[in-house]
Each structure stands twice: as structure tokens, then as C-alpha cells.
XYZ file of C-alpha atoms in Angstrom:
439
model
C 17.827 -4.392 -42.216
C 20.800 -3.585 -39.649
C 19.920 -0.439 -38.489
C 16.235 -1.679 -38.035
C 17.449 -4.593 -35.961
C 19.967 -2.024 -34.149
C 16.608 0.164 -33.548
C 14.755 -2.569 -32.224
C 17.512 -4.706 -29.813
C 18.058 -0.869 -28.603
C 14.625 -0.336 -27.716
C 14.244 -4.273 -26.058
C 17.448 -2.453 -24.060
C 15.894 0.500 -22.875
C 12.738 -1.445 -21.519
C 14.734 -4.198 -19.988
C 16.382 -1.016 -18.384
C 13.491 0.593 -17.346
C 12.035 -3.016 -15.713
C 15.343 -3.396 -14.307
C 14.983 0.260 -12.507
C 11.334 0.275 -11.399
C 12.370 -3.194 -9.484
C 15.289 -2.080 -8.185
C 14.357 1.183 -6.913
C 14.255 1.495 -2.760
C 10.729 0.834 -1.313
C 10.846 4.278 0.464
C 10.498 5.783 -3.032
C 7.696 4.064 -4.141
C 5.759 4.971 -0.654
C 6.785 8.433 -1.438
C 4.760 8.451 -4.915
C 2.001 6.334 -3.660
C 1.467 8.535 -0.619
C 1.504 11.501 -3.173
C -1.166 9.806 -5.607
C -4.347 11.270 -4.718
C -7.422 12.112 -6.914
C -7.282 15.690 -8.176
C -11.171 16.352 -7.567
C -10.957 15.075 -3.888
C -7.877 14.910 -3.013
C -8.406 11.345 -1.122
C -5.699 8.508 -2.715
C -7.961 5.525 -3.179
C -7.042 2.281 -2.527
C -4.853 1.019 -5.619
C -7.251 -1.782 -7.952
C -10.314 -0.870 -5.932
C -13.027 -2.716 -7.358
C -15.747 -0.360 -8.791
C -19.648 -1.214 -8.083
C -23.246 0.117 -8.151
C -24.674 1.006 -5.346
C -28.424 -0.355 -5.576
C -31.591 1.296 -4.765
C -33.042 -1.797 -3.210
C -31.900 -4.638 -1.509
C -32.945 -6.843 -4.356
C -30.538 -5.609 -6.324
C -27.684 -5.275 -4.112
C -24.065 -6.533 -5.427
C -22.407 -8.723 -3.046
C -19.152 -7.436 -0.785
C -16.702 -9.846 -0.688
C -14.733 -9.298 3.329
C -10.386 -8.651 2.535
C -11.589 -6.689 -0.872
C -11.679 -2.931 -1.247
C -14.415 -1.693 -3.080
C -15.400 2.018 -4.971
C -18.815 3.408 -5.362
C -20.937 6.647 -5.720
C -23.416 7.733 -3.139
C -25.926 10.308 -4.269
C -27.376 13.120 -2.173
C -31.185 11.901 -1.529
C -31.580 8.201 -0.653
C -30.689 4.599 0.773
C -27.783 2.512 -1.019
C -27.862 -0.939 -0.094
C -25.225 -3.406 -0.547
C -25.276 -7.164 0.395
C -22.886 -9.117 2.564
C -23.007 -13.053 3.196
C -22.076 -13.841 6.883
C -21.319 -17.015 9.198
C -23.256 -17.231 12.427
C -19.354 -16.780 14.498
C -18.059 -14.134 12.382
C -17.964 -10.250 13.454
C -18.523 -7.800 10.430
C -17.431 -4.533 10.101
C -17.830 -2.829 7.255
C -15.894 0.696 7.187
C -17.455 3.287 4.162
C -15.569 6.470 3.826
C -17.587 9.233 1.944
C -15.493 11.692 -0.309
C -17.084 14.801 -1.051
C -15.509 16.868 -4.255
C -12.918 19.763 -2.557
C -14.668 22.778 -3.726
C -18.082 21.337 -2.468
C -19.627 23.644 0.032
C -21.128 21.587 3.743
C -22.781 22.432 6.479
C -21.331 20.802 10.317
C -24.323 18.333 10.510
C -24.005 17.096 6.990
C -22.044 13.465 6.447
C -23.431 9.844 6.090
C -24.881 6.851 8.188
C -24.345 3.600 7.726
C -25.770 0.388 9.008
C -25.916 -3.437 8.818
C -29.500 -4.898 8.353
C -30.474 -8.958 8.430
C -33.055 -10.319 5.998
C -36.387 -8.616 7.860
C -35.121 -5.550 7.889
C -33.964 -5.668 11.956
C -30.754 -3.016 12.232
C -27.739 -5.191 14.169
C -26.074 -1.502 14.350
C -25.514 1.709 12.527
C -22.735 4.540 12.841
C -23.004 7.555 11.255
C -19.933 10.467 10.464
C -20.277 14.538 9.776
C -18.327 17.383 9.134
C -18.658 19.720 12.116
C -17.709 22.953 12.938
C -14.900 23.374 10.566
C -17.707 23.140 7.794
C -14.468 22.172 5.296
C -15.214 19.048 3.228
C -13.191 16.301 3.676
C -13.622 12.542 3.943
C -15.761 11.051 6.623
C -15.706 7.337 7.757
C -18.357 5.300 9.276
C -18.990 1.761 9.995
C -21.683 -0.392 10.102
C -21.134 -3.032 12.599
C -22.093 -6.847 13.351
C -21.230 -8.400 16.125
C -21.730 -12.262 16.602
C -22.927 -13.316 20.014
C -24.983 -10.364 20.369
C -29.014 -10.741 20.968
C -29.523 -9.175 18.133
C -27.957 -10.602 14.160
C -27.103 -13.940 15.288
C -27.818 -16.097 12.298
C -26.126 -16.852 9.226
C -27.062 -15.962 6.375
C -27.957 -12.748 4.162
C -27.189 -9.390 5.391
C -27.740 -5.435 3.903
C -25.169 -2.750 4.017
C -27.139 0.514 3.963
C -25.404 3.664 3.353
C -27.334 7.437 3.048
C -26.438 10.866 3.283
C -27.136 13.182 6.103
C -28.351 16.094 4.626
C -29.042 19.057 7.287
C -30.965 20.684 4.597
C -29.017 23.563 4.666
C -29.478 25.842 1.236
C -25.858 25.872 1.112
C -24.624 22.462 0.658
C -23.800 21.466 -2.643
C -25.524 19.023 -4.112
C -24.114 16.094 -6.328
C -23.332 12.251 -5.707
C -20.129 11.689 -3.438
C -17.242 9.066 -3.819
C -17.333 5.891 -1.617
C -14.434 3.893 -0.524
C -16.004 0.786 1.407
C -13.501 -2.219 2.896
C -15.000 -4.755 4.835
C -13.241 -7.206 7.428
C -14.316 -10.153 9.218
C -13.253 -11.049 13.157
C -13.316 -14.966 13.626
C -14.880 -16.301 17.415
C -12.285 -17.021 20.095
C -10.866 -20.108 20.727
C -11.662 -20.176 24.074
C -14.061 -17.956 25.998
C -12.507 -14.887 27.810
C -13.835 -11.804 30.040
C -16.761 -10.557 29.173
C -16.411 -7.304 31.312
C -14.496 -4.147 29.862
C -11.253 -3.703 32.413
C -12.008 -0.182 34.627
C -8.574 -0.470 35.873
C -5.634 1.548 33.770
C -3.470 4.260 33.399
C -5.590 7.404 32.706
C -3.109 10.182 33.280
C -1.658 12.449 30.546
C 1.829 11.299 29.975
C 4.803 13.799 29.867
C 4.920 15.570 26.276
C 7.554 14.474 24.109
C 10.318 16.760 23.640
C 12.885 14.982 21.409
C 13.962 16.694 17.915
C 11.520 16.477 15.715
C 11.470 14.516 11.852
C 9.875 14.989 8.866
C 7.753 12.575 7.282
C 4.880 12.985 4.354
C 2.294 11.378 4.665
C -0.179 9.188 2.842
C -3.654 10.705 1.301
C -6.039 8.224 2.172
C -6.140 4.773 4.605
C -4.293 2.317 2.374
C -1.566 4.999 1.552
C -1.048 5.843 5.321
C 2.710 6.466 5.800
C 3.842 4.446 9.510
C 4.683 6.422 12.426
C 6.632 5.232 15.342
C 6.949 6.921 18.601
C 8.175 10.168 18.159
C 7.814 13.840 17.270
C 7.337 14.215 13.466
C 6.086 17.076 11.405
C 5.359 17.293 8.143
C 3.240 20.635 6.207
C -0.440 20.742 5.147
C -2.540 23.489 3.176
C -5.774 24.232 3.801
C -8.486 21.629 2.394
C -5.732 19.002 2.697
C -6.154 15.911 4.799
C -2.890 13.698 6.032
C -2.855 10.066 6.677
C -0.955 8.304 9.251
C -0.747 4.515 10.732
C 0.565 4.067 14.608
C 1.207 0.184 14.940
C -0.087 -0.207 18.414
C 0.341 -3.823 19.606
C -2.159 -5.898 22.460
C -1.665 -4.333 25.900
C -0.593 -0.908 24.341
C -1.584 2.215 24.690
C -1.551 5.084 22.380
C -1.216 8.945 23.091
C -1.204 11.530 20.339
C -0.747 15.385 20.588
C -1.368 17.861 17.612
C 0.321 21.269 17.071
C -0.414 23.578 14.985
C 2.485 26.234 13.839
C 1.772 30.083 14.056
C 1.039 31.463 10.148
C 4.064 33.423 8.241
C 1.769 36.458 8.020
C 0.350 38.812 10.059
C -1.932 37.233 12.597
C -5.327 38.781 11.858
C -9.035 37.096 12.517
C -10.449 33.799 13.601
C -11.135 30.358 12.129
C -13.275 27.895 14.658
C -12.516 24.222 14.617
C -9.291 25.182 11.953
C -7.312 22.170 12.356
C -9.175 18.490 13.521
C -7.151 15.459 14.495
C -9.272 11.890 14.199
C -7.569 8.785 15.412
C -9.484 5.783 13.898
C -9.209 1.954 15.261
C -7.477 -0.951 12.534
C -10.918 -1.421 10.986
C -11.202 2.733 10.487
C -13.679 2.767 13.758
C -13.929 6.084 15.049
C -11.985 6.188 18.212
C -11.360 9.999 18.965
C -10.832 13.264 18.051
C -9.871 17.049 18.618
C -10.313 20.377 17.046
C -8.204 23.192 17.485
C -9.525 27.061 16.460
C -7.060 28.967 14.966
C -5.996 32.792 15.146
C -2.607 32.708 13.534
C -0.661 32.066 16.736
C 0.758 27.978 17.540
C -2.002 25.726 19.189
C -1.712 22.445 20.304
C -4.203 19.883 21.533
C -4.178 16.022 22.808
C -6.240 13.413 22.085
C -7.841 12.275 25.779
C -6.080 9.363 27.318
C -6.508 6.043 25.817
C -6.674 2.288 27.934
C -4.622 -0.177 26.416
C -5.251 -2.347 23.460
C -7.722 -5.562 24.601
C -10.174 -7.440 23.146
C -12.446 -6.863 26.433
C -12.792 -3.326 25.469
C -15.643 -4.132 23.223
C -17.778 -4.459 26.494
C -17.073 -1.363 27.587
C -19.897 1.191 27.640
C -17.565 4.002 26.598
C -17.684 4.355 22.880
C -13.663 5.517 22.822
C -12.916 2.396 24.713
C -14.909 0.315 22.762
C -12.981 1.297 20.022
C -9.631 0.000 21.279
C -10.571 -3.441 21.110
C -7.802 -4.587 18.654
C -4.318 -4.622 18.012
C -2.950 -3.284 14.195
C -3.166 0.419 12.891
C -4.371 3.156 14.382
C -5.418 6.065 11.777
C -4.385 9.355 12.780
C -6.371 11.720 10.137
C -5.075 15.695 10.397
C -7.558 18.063 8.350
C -7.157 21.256 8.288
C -10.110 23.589 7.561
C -10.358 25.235 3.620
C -11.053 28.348 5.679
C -8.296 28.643 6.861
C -6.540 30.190 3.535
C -9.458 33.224 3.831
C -8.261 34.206 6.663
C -4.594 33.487 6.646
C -3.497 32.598 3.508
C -3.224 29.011 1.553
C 0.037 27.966 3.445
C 1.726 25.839 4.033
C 1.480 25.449 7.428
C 3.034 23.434 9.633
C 2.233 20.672 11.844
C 3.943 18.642 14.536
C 2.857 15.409 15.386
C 4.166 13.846 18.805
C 3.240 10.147 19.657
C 3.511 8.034 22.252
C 2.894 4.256 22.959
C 3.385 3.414 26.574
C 2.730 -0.121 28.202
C 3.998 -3.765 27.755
C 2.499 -5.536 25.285
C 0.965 -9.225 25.137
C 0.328 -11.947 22.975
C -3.441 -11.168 22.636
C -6.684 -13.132 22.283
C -6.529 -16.697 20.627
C -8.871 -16.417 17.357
C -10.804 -19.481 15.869
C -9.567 -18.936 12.742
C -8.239 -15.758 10.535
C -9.618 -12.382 10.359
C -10.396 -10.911 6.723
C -7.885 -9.788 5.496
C -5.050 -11.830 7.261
C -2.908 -10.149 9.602
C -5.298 -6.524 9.927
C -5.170 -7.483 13.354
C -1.386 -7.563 13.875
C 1.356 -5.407 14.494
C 3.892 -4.797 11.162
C 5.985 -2.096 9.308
C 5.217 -2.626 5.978
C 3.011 0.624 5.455
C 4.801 3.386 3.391
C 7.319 0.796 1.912
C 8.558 0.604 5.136
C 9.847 -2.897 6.776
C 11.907 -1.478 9.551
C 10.620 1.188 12.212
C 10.713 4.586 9.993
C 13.231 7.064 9.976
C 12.964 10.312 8.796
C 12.748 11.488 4.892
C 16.103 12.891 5.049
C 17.561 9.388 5.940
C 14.865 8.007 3.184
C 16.190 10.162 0.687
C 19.999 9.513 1.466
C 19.016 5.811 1.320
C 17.195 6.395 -2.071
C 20.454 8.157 -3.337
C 22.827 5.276 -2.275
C 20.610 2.769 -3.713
C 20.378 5.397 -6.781
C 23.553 4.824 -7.501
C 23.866 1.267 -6.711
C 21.245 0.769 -9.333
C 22.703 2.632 -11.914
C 25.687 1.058 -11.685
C 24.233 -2.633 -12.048
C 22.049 -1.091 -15.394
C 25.104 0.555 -16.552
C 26.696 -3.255 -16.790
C 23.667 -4.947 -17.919
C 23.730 -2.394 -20.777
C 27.358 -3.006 -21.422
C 26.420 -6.775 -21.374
C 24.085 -6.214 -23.779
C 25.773 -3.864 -26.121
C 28.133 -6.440 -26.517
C 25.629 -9.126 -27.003
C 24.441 -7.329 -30.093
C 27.737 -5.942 -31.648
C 28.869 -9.887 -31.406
C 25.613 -11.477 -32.968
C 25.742 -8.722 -35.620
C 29.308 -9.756 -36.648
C 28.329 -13.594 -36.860
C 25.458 -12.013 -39.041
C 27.737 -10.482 -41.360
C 30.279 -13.071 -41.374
C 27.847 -15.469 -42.586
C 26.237 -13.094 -45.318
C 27.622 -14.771 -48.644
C 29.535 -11.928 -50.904
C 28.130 -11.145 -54.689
């Protein structure tokens, strides 16, 4: 009887222990293994509890998407997927799908998805659609179908479609085979009060001076929601070919954001040619397409900037320009580094490395004045709490040295909790066996 209550207060110990740790441990650790978690087949880290559904077949047996909620689905390669989304007559919908190919799937450049927003007869409000291009690498492509109140056409409330399909070039060479979906809608409430309703054609367009501080390391995240924060700064970090990298710029109102992308010459010799190698995306706070540049590779360093950016307004979404339409919002702004799977025929799988220089110039300003709250609360805000971090970042070094220090913090405080313990039970054992009569 003793040693199986010894066995079992010791194991209650060890758990309590274990608890104890996992609580304890620094938040830069756990962004370190969540940025790390990606699926082994695509190598895309979805969203943690993602709520799996069916795509339908037919809009009468679409499954409702719930604005704030992250959803997972399947899209196969031949026809329409329709999901269905209840709307106000005010609210703005955006509904962001990402497709996820498997890695060793074989693409063409025109192959990706479209997707769109459809009312009750059928009428499109707006469709967006996302491919591969030149770098014919699979990797995951975002689109987003789009409605926006006020507009002449969508106004009502009421029932809406989501309608998601694959672009298939019909190319003999792409694989065929159902892809992963990662859809996340969000909702944009009406102003309080009516503003412009012109885009501004007056900012700063020129190419700021490159950064040319020391540069820091920092991993980063494997899909949207595991997208490790970046400041401004150079930071550089490694990537193998086939791999995609996932960071979030908070970029407040009134702010503007340059990025530049560098590539670092290969450890081998420097033989052949890989076209659009290395591809840098920046995507808007509700994973909008914004920009992007590709960079061809022949073993030697590269480097290539995103074009100039206007600052962050909510007028922007009258702009004609589809990059400035883009910038309408304050919140994070995706930068997505791929670099092409053909890269490690030519000059071996890597790593390689890449150097990441930001910049956000311009004073920034308390914003629009919403109606109410966008869905989810706060998307359209400026924070630091992505990568576990709730300070501007450091570098991993400082993460790590932090992580020690708190390391040993923590193992002091368990060390006494187990002493605590251990005591406990030696004293309630003795009371035991005091009060056990004798034969």
C-alpha cells in the first residue's frame, strides 16, 4: 500500500511539474515551436483549432462561415466549391482562402485558384484569383473574395456564396489531386461619419535609402497565424528550396512600408540558371495581395525591392491602382519569401540565406472612426503579440538568452515546489503510520 501511494503522489508530482513548466516557460519559446509546426505533406502551419468543413458542390448545400473563425477544407482539381456567408447591408466582407498544394506536387505558372463572393441570383460582387508563376514551385497561394458595402453592386443583406475553383492551365504536367484550404473571413463595420471618397495622389513615392545596420536573425513562422513580427530592421534568417517563410510588419494608419529582399550567393560552385528562384509577396491585414517580386537566380547574391508603397489610409480603397487599393488598413502586413524547389537541381538543397531589410517611414494617425468592431476585434490595429512577442522583437540570440534566464528561474521555483511537496508526503506518511494500530 505505501509504495503504491509513494508511486502515485510521485507521479501527481511530476505532472504538477510538468503544468508548472509548460506555464512558466518564456513566450519566445513557445513562438519558436509554433512557428516550427508545419504540416509535413505541405509544409504550411495551419492555423491552431481550425475548424474542419465540406466544401459543397452546390450552393444548397453550402455550410455557413462564421466572420473571426478560421476554417480548413479540401478543394479538388475540377469544379466550383461554394460556401455560404450571412451578411449585414453596412458590413464589408472579405473572405481570404489560401490553397495548399502537397510539396512534391508538380504546377505549371498559370495554375492556382479564384475565388469570389456571389449574392442570392447568382450576381458576382467581386472575385480575385492567385497562381504560381514562373518559378513553377508549389507553394501556397492566397486569394480573396471581396464585398464591399456601399458599392452598386451587393448592397443588401442577406445570403451570400463563397465560390472557390481551381485554375487548371491544363498542362499534362500538373499533378492532379484535391488541395488543402485555409479560409478566414473578416468583417469591416461602416464609418461613423462619412470621409473622402477620393484615393490621395499626393505622397512620397521615392525609394528610400537601403538600410545598412547589422543585421539579426529571426525564424520565422510557416503559415499566416504563425507569422513571427518584424520591426524595422535588417533581419535574416535561412530557407531551403520548396520552403516558404512567414512574416508580420505592424504598419500603423499614416505609415508606410518598404521591404527589400536579398538573396545570398550559394556555397558551391556557381553553375546554371533558375528563373523567378526566390519570390517575395507582401499581403495587406486581411491577406489581400498587395505586391510582389521575383528574383532569378545564378548562384551569385541578388537583391530586389518591393515598389514604393503610399501610406496606410482608409481612402486607398478608391484608388484605381490595385497595390494602393490594397493599403487601405492599418494591422499586419504579410511578407511571404518562397523560394523555388528548383533551386536545389541546380544548386543544391541549401540552406541559403536570406536578408530581409524593412522600413516604415511616416507619422502615423489615429485612423478612421468605425461604426462598430471589425471581425475579429483588433485585425485592424497595430500590436506585438505575434510570435509570443509583446515588446518590439529582438533578435533570437537575445530570445534564447532570455529563454535561458527564465530556464533557470523556472527550475529553480519547480525545484522548491518539489521540495514542498516531498515534504508534504514524507509528513502525511508518518501521521499514516503513527496512527496504524500495532498487532
Amino acid at each position: 500500500m505505501t509504495r503504491r501511494w509513494r508511486t502515485a503522489a510521485w507521479r501527481g508530482i511530476c505532472v504538477t511539474a510538468a503544468l508548472a513548466l509548460t506555464a512558466l516557460l518564456p513566450a519566445s519559446a513557445a513562438a519558436a515551436a509554433s512557428a516550427a509546426s508545419a504540416d509535413g505533406s505541405t509544409g504550411y502551419a495551419f492555423a491552431p483549432g481550425a475548424r474542419t468543413v465540406t466544401a459543397a458542390a452546390s450552393t444548397t448545400d453550402a455550410v455557413p462561415l462564421e466572420p473571426g473563425t478560421t476554417y480548413r477544407s479540401t478543394l479538388p482539381d475540377k469544379g466550383e466549391r461554394y460556401f455560404r456567408l450571412e451578411l449585414t447591408a453596412a458590413a464589408t466582407a472579405y473572405v481570404p482562402v489560401t490553397a495548399v498544394p502537397p510539396a512534391a506536387a508538380t504546377v505549371s505558372a498559370s495554375d492556382g485558384i479564384e475565388v469570389s463572393i456571389e449574392d442570392a441570383n447568382g450576381t458576382a460582387c467581386d472575385y480575385d484569383s492567385a497562381r504560381f508563376g514562373a518559378g513553377l514551385s508549389p507553394r501556397p497561394v492566397t486569394a480573396v473574395g471581396r464585398r464591399d458595402a456601399g458599392k452598386a453592386l451587393c448592397q443588401d443583406a442577406g445570403t451570400y456564396y463563397v465560390v472557390v475553383e481551381r485554375v487548371v492551365s491544363g498542362s499534362r504536367t500538373t499533378t492532379p489531386g484535391s488541395w488543402d484550404l485555409e479560409i478566414a473571413p473578416v468583417t469591416e463595420p461602416a464609418l461613423a461619419r462619412t470621409g473622402a471618397t477620393t484615393a490621395p495622389e499626393a505622397w512620397n513615392s521615392a525609394s528610400p535609402e537601403p538600410l545598412t545596420s547589422d543585421p539579426r536573425r529571426r525564424t520565422a513562422g510557416a503559415g499566416f497565424t504563425t507569422a513571427r513580427t518584424l520591426d524595422q530592421g535588417v533581419w535574416q534568417t535561412d530557407i531551403t528550396p520548396g520552403q516558404t517563410l512567414y512574416y508580420a510588419v505592424p504598419v500603423d494608419w499614416g505609415r508606410q512600408l518598404h521591404a527589400t529582399v536579398d538573396l545570398g550567393s550559394s556555397s558551391g560552385d556557381a553553375h546554371g540558371y533558375v528563373s523567378a528562384a526566390l519570390n517575395l509577396s507582401l499581403y495587406n491585414p486581411v491577406r489581400g495581395h498587395v505586391d510582389d517580386v521575383s528574383l532569378g537566380y545564378d548562384g551569385t547574391q541578388k537583391s530586389s525591392s518591393l515598389d514604393p508603397l503610399p501610406p496606410v489610409a482608409y481612402a486607398n480603397r478608391y484608388a484605381a491602382s490595385g497595390t494602393q487599393n490594397a493599403v487601405r488598413f492599418a494591422g499586419a502586413y504579410y511578407l511571404v519569401v518562397h523560394l523555388s524547389g528548383q533551386t536545389a537541381d541546380t544548386f543544391g538543397k541549401g540552406p541559403y540565406g536570406v536578408t530581409l531589410r524593412v522600413r516604415v517611414d511616416g507619422t502615423p494617425n489615429s485612423g478612421p472612426s468605425y461604426a462598430g468592431s471589425p471581425v475579429p476585434k483588433g485585425i485592424f490595429g497595430v500590436s506585438w503579440d505575434r510570435g509570443g512577442l509583446l515588446t518590439p522583437p529582438g533578435d533570437d540570440d537575445t530570445a534564447m538568452r532570455a529563454l535561458a534566464a527564465g530556464g533557470i528561474g523556472t527550475g529553480t521555483a519547480l525545484l522548491l515546489v518539489l521540495g514542498v511537496w516531498t515534504l508534504t508526503a514524507r509528513r502525511s506518511q508518518s501521521r499514516a503510520s503513527a496512527q496504524k494500530p500495532t498487532a
